[in-house]
Structure formats: structure tokens, C-alpha cells
Amino acid sequence: MPIFRRRKPNGIRPTDAQVRAAAAAVNRGDIEAADRVCEESGDYRQETAMRIFRYIDVEAP
């Protein structure tokens, strides 16, 4: 009998276009788009946040 049982993750992995659109919104100063994409991703929330961080322009004002 296994100690840990794997279950199917809840949520979806957003497409690259959705991730880039969220990062572009963050670059414009709107963090709500990134929050929405992360919330919709469910169990993939941390992975999605890291994907968004990859496209954020740190030099933006």
C-alpha cells in the first residue's frame, strides 16, 4: 500500500500567449491580469507565476 497517492492536478496550464499577455499587462502596471491567469491555473499556480516572471521587463518604470 503506497504512503502517498498522486491525484490529477486541478486547473489548466495557460498558453504562452496568455502568459505573455499577462506579463505585458504587468509591464503596463496592471497586476490584475496576472492574478487572474494564476487563479485560473489552479494547482499550476506557482509554475504559471514563474512563467509570467520570465517575461516581465525589470527595467520598466
PDB file of N, CA, C and O in Angstrom:
ATOM      1  N   MET A   1       0.844  -1.181   0.000  1.00  0.00           N
ATOM      2  CA  MET A   1       0.000   0.000   0.000  1.00  0.00           C
ATOM      3  C   MET A   1       0.892   1.247   0.000  1.00  0.00           C
ATOM      4  O   MET A   1       1.738   1.409   0.873  1.00  0.00           O
ATOM      5  N   PRO A   2       0.697   2.148  -0.983  1.00  0.00           N
ATOM      6  CA  PRO A   2       1.526   3.359  -1.047  1.00  0.00           C
ATOM      7  C   PRO A   2       1.188   4.349   0.062  1.00  0.00           C
ATOM      8  O   PRO A   2       0.041   4.462   0.489  1.00  0.00           O
ATOM      9  N   ILE A   3       2.204   5.031   0.502  1.00  0.00           N
ATOM     10  CA  ILE A   3       2.019   6.041   1.552  1.00  0.00           C
ATOM     11  C   ILE A   3       1.360   7.292   0.971  1.00  0.00           C
ATOM     12  O   ILE A   3       0.475   7.872   1.566  1.00  0.00           O
ATOM     13  N   PHE A   4       1.812   7.696  -0.203  1.00  0.00           N
ATOM     14  CA  PHE A   4       1.276   8.884  -0.857  1.00  0.00           C
ATOM     15  C   PHE A   4       0.553   8.471  -2.127  1.00  0.00           C
ATOM     16  O   PHE A   4       1.045   7.646  -2.879  1.00  0.00           O
ATOM     17  N   ARG A   5      -0.568   9.049  -2.355  1.00  0.00           N
ATOM     18  CA  ARG A   5      -1.314   8.783  -3.587  1.00  0.00           C
ATOM     19  C   ARG A   5      -1.283  10.043  -4.437  1.00  0.00           C
ATOM     20  O   ARG A   5      -1.597  11.128  -3.960  1.00  0.00           O
ATOM     21  N   ARG A   6      -0.911   9.870  -5.679  1.00  0.00           N
ATOM     22  CA  ARG A   6      -0.913  11.001  -6.600  1.00  0.00           C
ATOM     23  C   ARG A   6      -2.328  11.212  -7.107  1.00  0.00           C
ATOM     24  O   ARG A   6      -3.037  10.267  -7.373  1.00  0.00           O
ATOM     25  N   ARG A   7      -2.702  12.435  -7.238  1.00  0.00           N
ATOM     26  CA  ARG A   7      -4.007  12.748  -7.810  1.00  0.00           C
ATOM     27  C   ARG A   7      -3.799  13.656  -9.004  1.00  0.00           C
ATOM     28  O   ARG A   7      -2.770  14.314  -9.134  1.00  0.00           O
ATOM     29  N   LYS A   8      -4.776  13.684  -9.851  1.00  0.00           N
ATOM     30  CA  LYS A   8      -4.692  14.534 -11.031  1.00  0.00           C
ATOM     31  C   LYS A   8      -4.794  16.000 -10.597  1.00  0.00           C
ATOM     32  O   LYS A   8      -5.685  16.357  -9.819  1.00  0.00           O
ATOM     33  N   PRO A   9      -3.878  16.841 -11.075  1.00  0.00           N
ATOM     34  CA  PRO A   9      -3.914  18.263 -10.681  1.00  0.00           C
ATOM     35  C   PRO A   9      -5.177  18.965 -11.187  1.00  0.00           C
ATOM     36  O   PRO A   9      -5.671  18.659 -12.271  1.00  0.00           O
ATOM     37  N   ASN A  10      -5.675  19.885 -10.393  1.00  0.00           N
ATOM     38  CA  ASN A  10      -6.808  20.721 -10.794  1.00  0.00           C
ATOM     39  C   ASN A  10      -6.275  21.947 -11.515  1.00  0.00           C
ATOM     40  O   ASN A  10      -5.196  22.435 -11.207  1.00  0.00           O
ATOM     41  N   GLY A  11      -7.040  22.469 -12.434  1.00  0.00           N
ATOM     42  CA  GLY A  11      -6.647  23.675 -13.145  1.00  0.00           C
ATOM     43  C   GLY A  11      -6.093  23.369 -14.517  1.00  0.00           C
ATOM     44  O   GLY A  11      -6.063  22.226 -14.959  1.00  0.00           O
ATOM     45  N   ILE A  12      -5.662  24.426 -15.169  1.00  0.00           N
ATOM     46  CA  ILE A  12      -5.128  24.314 -16.527  1.00  0.00           C
ATOM     47  C   ILE A  12      -3.769  24.991 -16.593  1.00  0.00           C
ATOM     48  O   ILE A  12      -3.462  25.865 -15.790  1.00  0.00           O
ATOM     49  N   ARG A  13      -2.975  24.600 -17.557  1.00  0.00           N
ATOM     50  CA  ARG A  13      -1.734  25.317 -17.845  1.00  0.00           C
ATOM     51  C   ARG A  13      -2.057  26.351 -18.915  1.00  0.00           C
ATOM     52  O   ARG A  13      -2.487  26.002 -20.007  1.00  0.00           O
ATOM     53  N   PRO A  14      -1.867  27.631 -18.618  1.00  0.00           N
ATOM     54  CA  PRO A  14      -2.175  28.658 -19.621  1.00  0.00           C
ATOM     55  C   PRO A  14      -1.207  28.578 -20.799  1.00  0.00           C
ATOM     56  O   PRO A  14      -0.069  28.124 -20.665  1.00  0.00           O
ATOM     57  N   THR A  15      -1.684  29.034 -21.943  1.00  0.00           N
ATOM     58  CA  THR A  15      -0.852  29.038 -23.144  1.00  0.00           C
ATOM     59  C   THR A  15       0.228  30.110 -23.011  1.00  0.00           C
ATOM     60  O   THR A  15       0.139  31.012 -22.169  1.00  0.00           O
ATOM     61  N   ASP A  16       1.231  30.022 -23.874  1.00  0.00           N
ATOM     62  CA  ASP A  16       2.290  31.032 -23.873  1.00  0.00           C
ATOM     63  C   ASP A  16       1.724  32.415 -24.192  1.00  0.00           C
ATOM     64  O   ASP A  16       2.188  33.416 -23.648  1.00  0.00           O
ATOM     65  N   ALA A  17       0.728  32.466 -25.063  1.00  0.00           N
ATOM     66  CA  ALA A  17       0.119  33.756 -25.404  1.00  0.00           C
ATOM     67  C   ALA A  17      -0.554  34.378 -24.186  1.00  0.00           C
ATOM     68  O   ALA A  17      -0.445  35.592 -23.960  1.00  0.00           O
ATOM     69  N   GLN A  18      -1.238  33.574 -23.375  1.00  0.00           N
ATOM     70  CA  GLN A  18      -1.878  34.091 -22.167  1.00  0.00           C
ATOM     71  C   GLN A  18      -0.836  34.576 -21.163  1.00  0.00           C
ATOM     72  O   GLN A  18      -1.017  35.620 -20.523  1.00  0.00           O
ATOM     73  N   VAL A  19       0.254  33.836 -21.041  1.00  0.00           N
ATOM     74  CA  VAL A  19       1.320  34.219 -20.111  1.00  0.00           C
ATOM     75  C   VAL A  19       1.971  35.522 -20.560  1.00  0.00           C
ATOM     76  O   VAL A  19       2.197  36.433 -19.760  1.00  0.00           O
ATOM     77  N   ARG A  20       2.254  35.634 -21.847  1.00  0.00           N
ATOM     78  CA  ARG A  20       2.876  36.869 -22.363  1.00  0.00           C
ATOM     79  C   ARG A  20       1.939  38.058 -22.251  1.00  0.00           C
ATOM     80  O   ARG A  20       2.377  39.175 -21.956  1.00  0.00           O
ATOM     81  N   ALA A  21       0.644  37.843 -22.469  1.00  0.00           N
ATOM     82  CA  ALA A  21      -0.323  38.932 -22.320  1.00  0.00           C
ATOM     83  C   ALA A  21      -0.391  39.399 -20.867  1.00  0.00           C
ATOM     84  O   ALA A  21      -0.458  40.600 -20.598  1.00  0.00           O
ATOM     85  N   ALA A  22      -0.349  38.461 -19.938  1.00  0.00           N
ATOM     86  CA  ALA A  22      -0.354  38.828 -18.517  1.00  0.00           C
ATOM     87  C   ALA A  22       0.915  39.586 -18.153  1.00  0.00           C
ATOM     88  O   ALA A  22       0.868  40.575 -17.416  1.00  0.00           O
ATOM     89  N   ALA A  23       2.053  39.156 -18.668  1.00  0.00           N
ATOM     90  CA  ALA A  23       3.320  39.850 -18.394  1.00  0.00           C
ATOM     91  C   ALA A  23       3.308  41.249 -18.995  1.00  0.00           C
ATOM     92  O   ALA A  23       3.798  42.201 -18.374  1.00  0.00           O
ATOM     93  N   ALA A  24       2.743  41.382 -20.188  1.00  0.00           N
ATOM     94  CA  ALA A  24       2.651  42.706 -20.810  1.00  0.00           C
ATOM     95  C   ALA A  24       1.768  43.627 -19.973  1.00  0.00           C
ATOM     96  O   ALA A  24       2.074  44.814 -19.828  1.00  0.00           O
ATOM     97  N   ALA A  25       0.693  43.082 -19.423  1.00  0.00           N
ATOM     98  CA  ALA A  25      -0.185  43.891 -18.557  1.00  0.00           C
ATOM     99  C   ALA A  25       0.554  44.322 -17.299  1.00  0.00           C
ATOM    100  O   ALA A  25       0.412  45.456 -16.842  1.00  0.00           O
ATOM    101  N   VAL A  26       1.357  43.434 -16.728  1.00  0.00           N
ATOM    102  CA  VAL A  26       2.150  43.788 -15.545  1.00  0.00           C
ATOM    103  C   VAL A  26       3.151  44.878 -15.903  1.00  0.00           C
ATOM    104  O   VAL A  26       3.362  45.819 -15.128  1.00  0.00           O
ATOM    105  N   ASN A  27       3.757  44.789 -17.065  1.00  0.00           N
ATOM    106  CA  ASN A  27       4.707  45.815 -17.501  1.00  0.00           C
ATOM    107  C   ASN A  27       4.030  47.178 -17.635  1.00  0.00           C
ATOM    108  O   ASN A  27       4.669  48.210 -17.454  1.00  0.00           O
ATOM    109  N   ARG A  28       2.732  47.185 -17.947  1.00  0.00           N
ATOM    110  CA  ARG A  28       1.967  48.440 -18.039  1.00  0.00           C
ATOM    111  C   ARG A  28       1.466  48.900 -16.680  1.00  0.00           C
ATOM    112  O   ARG A  28       0.873  49.970 -16.565  1.00  0.00           O
ATOM    113  N   GLY A  29       1.660  48.072 -15.641  1.00  0.00           N
ATOM    114  CA  GLY A  29       1.246  48.466 -14.304  1.00  0.00           C
ATOM    115  C   GLY A  29      -0.044  47.815 -13.830  1.00  0.00           C
ATOM    116  O   GLY A  29      -0.536  48.135 -12.755  1.00  0.00           O
ATOM    117  N   ASP A  30      -0.617  46.906 -14.624  1.00  0.00           N
ATOM    118  CA  ASP A  30      -1.873  46.242 -14.264  1.00  0.00           C
ATOM    119  C   ASP A  30      -1.581  44.821 -13.814  1.00  0.00           C
ATOM    120  O   ASP A  30      -1.297  43.944 -14.618  1.00  0.00           O
ATOM    121  N   ILE A  31      -1.644  44.594 -12.511  1.00  0.00           N
ATOM    122  CA  ILE A  31      -1.316  43.265 -11.971  1.00  0.00           C
ATOM    123  C   ILE A  31      -2.530  42.331 -11.961  1.00  0.00           C
ATOM    124  O   ILE A  31      -2.392  41.116 -11.786  1.00  0.00           O
ATOM    125  N   GLU A  32      -3.733  42.865 -12.171  1.00  0.00           N
ATOM    126  CA  GLU A  32      -4.952  42.055 -12.133  1.00  0.00           C
ATOM    127  C   GLU A  32      -4.944  40.946 -13.183  1.00  0.00           C
ATOM    128  O   GLU A  32      -5.439  39.850 -12.924  1.00  0.00           O
ATOM    129  N   ALA A  33      -4.396  41.199 -14.359  1.00  0.00           N
ATOM    130  CA  ALA A  33      -4.360  40.175 -15.411  1.00  0.00           C
ATOM    131  C   ALA A  33      -3.505  38.990 -14.978  1.00  0.00           C
ATOM    132  O   ALA A  33      -3.882  37.834 -15.183  1.00  0.00           O
ATOM    133  N   ALA A  34      -2.384  39.252 -14.341  1.00  0.00           N
ATOM    134  CA  ALA A  34      -1.520  38.177 -13.853  1.00  0.00           C
ATOM    135  C   ALA A  34      -2.206  37.407 -12.734  1.00  0.00           C
ATOM    136  O   ALA A  34      -2.133  36.171 -12.690  1.00  0.00           O
ATOM    137  N   ASP A  35      -2.897  38.108 -11.842  1.00  0.00           N
ATOM    138  CA  ASP A  35      -3.636  37.440 -10.769  1.00  0.00           C
ATOM    139  C   ASP A  35      -4.709  36.515 -11.334  1.00  0.00           C
ATOM    140  O   ASP A  35      -4.876  35.395 -10.874  1.00  0.00           O
ATOM    141  N   ARG A  36      -5.414  36.991 -12.347  1.00  0.00           N
ATOM    142  CA  ARG A  36      -6.495  36.212 -12.952  1.00  0.00           C
ATOM    143  C   ARG A  36      -5.948  34.942 -13.610  1.00  0.00           C
ATOM    144  O   ARG A  36      -6.496  33.851 -13.417  1.00  0.00           O
ATOM    145  N   VAL A  37      -4.857  35.076 -14.361  1.00  0.00           N
ATOM    146  CA  VAL A  37      -4.265  33.911 -15.026  1.00  0.00           C
ATOM    147  C   VAL A  37      -3.762  32.912 -13.988  1.00  0.00           C
ATOM    148  O   VAL A  37      -3.951  31.703 -14.145  1.00  0.00           O
ATOM    149  N   CYS A  38      -3.161  33.387 -12.925  1.00  0.00           N
ATOM    150  CA  CYS A  38      -2.662  32.486 -11.872  1.00  0.00           C
ATOM    151  C   CYS A  38      -3.808  31.784 -11.154  1.00  0.00           C
ATOM    152  O   CYS A  38      -3.711  30.596 -10.845  1.00  0.00           O
ATOM    153  N   GLU A  39      -4.879  32.490 -10.879  1.00  0.00           N
ATOM    154  CA  GLU A  39      -6.019  31.874 -10.192  1.00  0.00           C
ATOM    155  C   GLU A  39      -6.665  30.799 -11.061  1.00  0.00           C
ATOM    156  O   GLU A  39      -7.076  29.762 -10.561  1.00  0.00           O
ATOM    157  N   GLU A  40      -6.779  31.062 -12.359  1.00  0.00           N
ATOM    158  CA  GLU A  40      -7.394  30.084 -13.257  1.00  0.00           C
ATOM    159  C   GLU A  40      -6.544  28.834 -13.419  1.00  0.00           C
ATOM    160  O   GLU A  40      -7.056  27.781 -13.786  1.00  0.00           O
ATOM    161  N   SER A  41      -5.251  28.939 -13.140  1.00  0.00           N
ATOM    162  CA  SER A  41      -4.359  27.800 -13.361  1.00  0.00           C
ATOM    163  C   SER A  41      -4.417  26.767 -12.239  1.00  0.00           C
ATOM    164  O   SER A  41      -3.857  25.683 -12.373  1.00  0.00           O
ATOM    165  N   GLY A  42      -5.086  27.080 -11.132  1.00  0.00           N
ATOM    166  CA  GLY A  42      -5.295  26.096 -10.072  1.00  0.00           C
ATOM    167  C   GLY A  42      -3.997  25.569  -9.480  1.00  0.00           C
ATOM    168  O   GLY A  42      -3.193  26.322  -8.950  1.00  0.00           O
ATOM    169  N   ASP A  43      -3.783  24.247  -9.572  1.00  0.00           N
ATOM    170  CA  ASP A  43      -2.589  23.635  -8.991  1.00  0.00           C
ATOM    171  C   ASP A  43      -1.306  24.026  -9.730  1.00  0.00           C
ATOM    172  O   ASP A  43      -0.214  23.787  -9.234  1.00  0.00           O
ATOM    173  N   TYR A  44      -1.434  24.620 -10.889  1.00  0.00           N
ATOM    174  CA  TYR A  44      -0.268  25.062 -11.663  1.00  0.00           C
ATOM    175  C   TYR A  44       0.074  26.525 -11.379  1.00  0.00           C
ATOM    176  O   TYR A  44       0.801  27.166 -12.129  1.00  0.00           O
ATOM    177  N   ARG A  45      -0.465  27.071 -10.300  1.00  0.00           N
ATOM    178  CA  ARG A  45      -0.310  28.493  -9.961  1.00  0.00           C
ATOM    179  C   ARG A  45       1.147  28.930  -9.848  1.00  0.00           C
ATOM    180  O   ARG A  45       1.548  29.937 -10.405  1.00  0.00           O
ATOM    181  N   GLN A  46       1.962  28.162  -9.134  1.00  0.00           N
ATOM    182  CA  GLN A  46       3.355  28.549  -8.937  1.00  0.00           C
ATOM    183  C   GLN A  46       4.126  28.499 -10.258  1.00  0.00           C
ATOM    184  O   GLN A  46       4.896  29.407 -10.571  1.00  0.00           O
ATOM    185  N   GLU A  47       3.898  27.467 -11.039  1.00  0.00           N
ATOM    186  CA  GLU A  47       4.549  27.357 -12.348  1.00  0.00           C
ATOM    187  C   GLU A  47       4.144  28.527 -13.247  1.00  0.00           C
ATOM    188  O   GLU A  47       4.983  29.107 -13.939  1.00  0.00           O
ATOM    189  N   THR A  48       2.864  28.881 -13.214  1.00  0.00           N
ATOM    190  CA  THR A  48       2.369  29.979 -14.037  1.00  0.00           C
ATOM    191  C   THR A  48       2.997  31.306 -13.613  1.00  0.00           C
ATOM    192  O   THR A  48       3.393  32.111 -14.465  1.00  0.00           O
ATOM    193  N   ALA A  49       3.104  31.532 -12.328  1.00  0.00           N
ATOM    194  CA  ALA A  49       3.721  32.777 -11.835  1.00  0.00           C
ATOM    195  C   ALA A  49       5.172  32.877 -12.303  1.00  0.00           C
ATOM    196  O   ALA A  49       5.617  33.945 -12.733  1.00  0.00           O
ATOM    197  N   MET A  50       5.895  31.772 -12.243  1.00  0.00           N
ATOM    198  CA  MET A  50       7.289  31.792 -12.688  1.00  0.00           C
ATOM    199  C   MET A  50       7.381  32.042 -14.194  1.00  0.00           C
ATOM    200  O   MET A  50       8.296  32.726 -14.662  1.00  0.00           O
ATOM    201  N   ARG A  51       6.442  31.507 -14.950  1.00  0.00           N
ATOM    202  CA  ARG A  51       6.424  31.764 -16.400  1.00  0.00           C
ATOM    203  C   ARG A  51       6.147  33.237 -16.685  1.00  0.00           C
ATOM    204  O   ARG A  51       6.742  33.821 -17.596  1.00  0.00           O
ATOM    205  N   ILE A  52       5.267  33.861 -15.893  1.00  0.00           N
ATOM    206  CA  ILE A  52       4.977  35.289 -16.071  1.00  0.00           C
ATOM    207  C   ILE A  52       6.211  36.109 -15.717  1.00  0.00           C
ATOM    208  O   ILE A  52       6.565  37.052 -16.436  1.00  0.00           O
ATOM    209  N   PHE A  53       6.884  35.763 -14.625  1.00  0.00           N
ATOM    210  CA  PHE A  53       8.095  36.492 -14.218  1.00  0.00           C
ATOM    211  C   PHE A  53       9.152  36.471 -15.305  1.00  0.00           C
ATOM    212  O   PHE A  53       9.928  37.409 -15.447  1.00  0.00           O
ATOM    213  N   ARG A  54       9.200  35.412 -16.073  1.00  0.00           N
ATOM    214  CA  ARG A  54      10.204  35.298 -17.140  1.00  0.00           C
ATOM    215  C   ARG A  54      10.049  36.416 -18.172  1.00  0.00           C
ATOM    216  O   ARG A  54      11.023  36.850 -18.775  1.00  0.00           O
ATOM    217  N   TYR A  55       8.820  36.884 -18.381  1.00  0.00           N
ATOM    218  CA  TYR A  55       8.560  37.886 -19.422  1.00  0.00           C
ATOM    219  C   TYR A  55       8.394  39.310 -18.892  1.00  0.00           C
ATOM    220  O   TYR A  55       8.166  40.225 -19.657  1.00  0.00           O
ATOM    221  N   ILE A  56       8.484  39.503 -17.589  1.00  0.00           N
ATOM    222  CA  ILE A  56       8.341  40.841 -17.029  1.00  0.00           C
ATOM    223  C   ILE A  56       9.612  41.640 -17.292  1.00  0.00           C
ATOM    224  O   ILE A  56      10.719  41.159 -17.079  1.00  0.00           O
ATOM    225  N   ASP A  57       9.434  42.861 -17.738  1.00  0.00           N
ATOM    226  CA  ASP A  57      10.564  43.755 -18.017  1.00  0.00           C
ATOM    227  C   ASP A  57      10.954  44.458 -16.725  1.00  0.00           C
ATOM    228  O   ASP A  57      10.229  45.326 -16.238  1.00  0.00           O
ATOM    229  N   VAL A  58      12.087  44.101 -16.171  1.00  0.00           N
ATOM    230  CA  VAL A  58      12.514  44.681 -14.893  1.00  0.00           C
ATOM    231  C   VAL A  58      12.988  46.121 -15.042  1.00  0.00           C
ATOM    232  O   VAL A  58      13.088  46.842 -14.065  1.00  0.00           O
ATOM    233  N   GLU A  59      13.251  46.540 -16.255  1.00  0.00           N
ATOM    234  CA  GLU A  59      13.702  47.909 -16.498  1.00  0.00           C
ATOM    235  C   GLU A  59      12.528  48.869 -16.698  1.00  0.00           C
ATOM    236  O   GLU A  59      12.737  50.067 -16.854  1.00  0.00           O
ATOM    237  N   ALA A  60      11.307  48.358 -16.726  1.00  0.00           N
ATOM    238  CA  ALA A  60      10.136  49.225 -16.961  1.00  0.00           C
ATOM    239  C   ALA A  60       9.958  50.181 -15.779  1.00  0.00           C
ATOM    240  O   ALA A  60      10.241  49.824 -14.643  1.00  0.00           O
ATOM    241  N   PRO A  61       9.457  51.381 -16.066  1.00  0.00           N
ATOM    242  CA  PRO A  61       9.266  52.353 -14.982  1.00  0.00           C
ATOM    243  C   PRO A  61       8.161  51.961 -14.044  1.00  0.00           C
ATOM    244  O   PRO A  61       7.296  51.261 -14.299  1.00  0.00           O
TER     245      PRO A  61
END
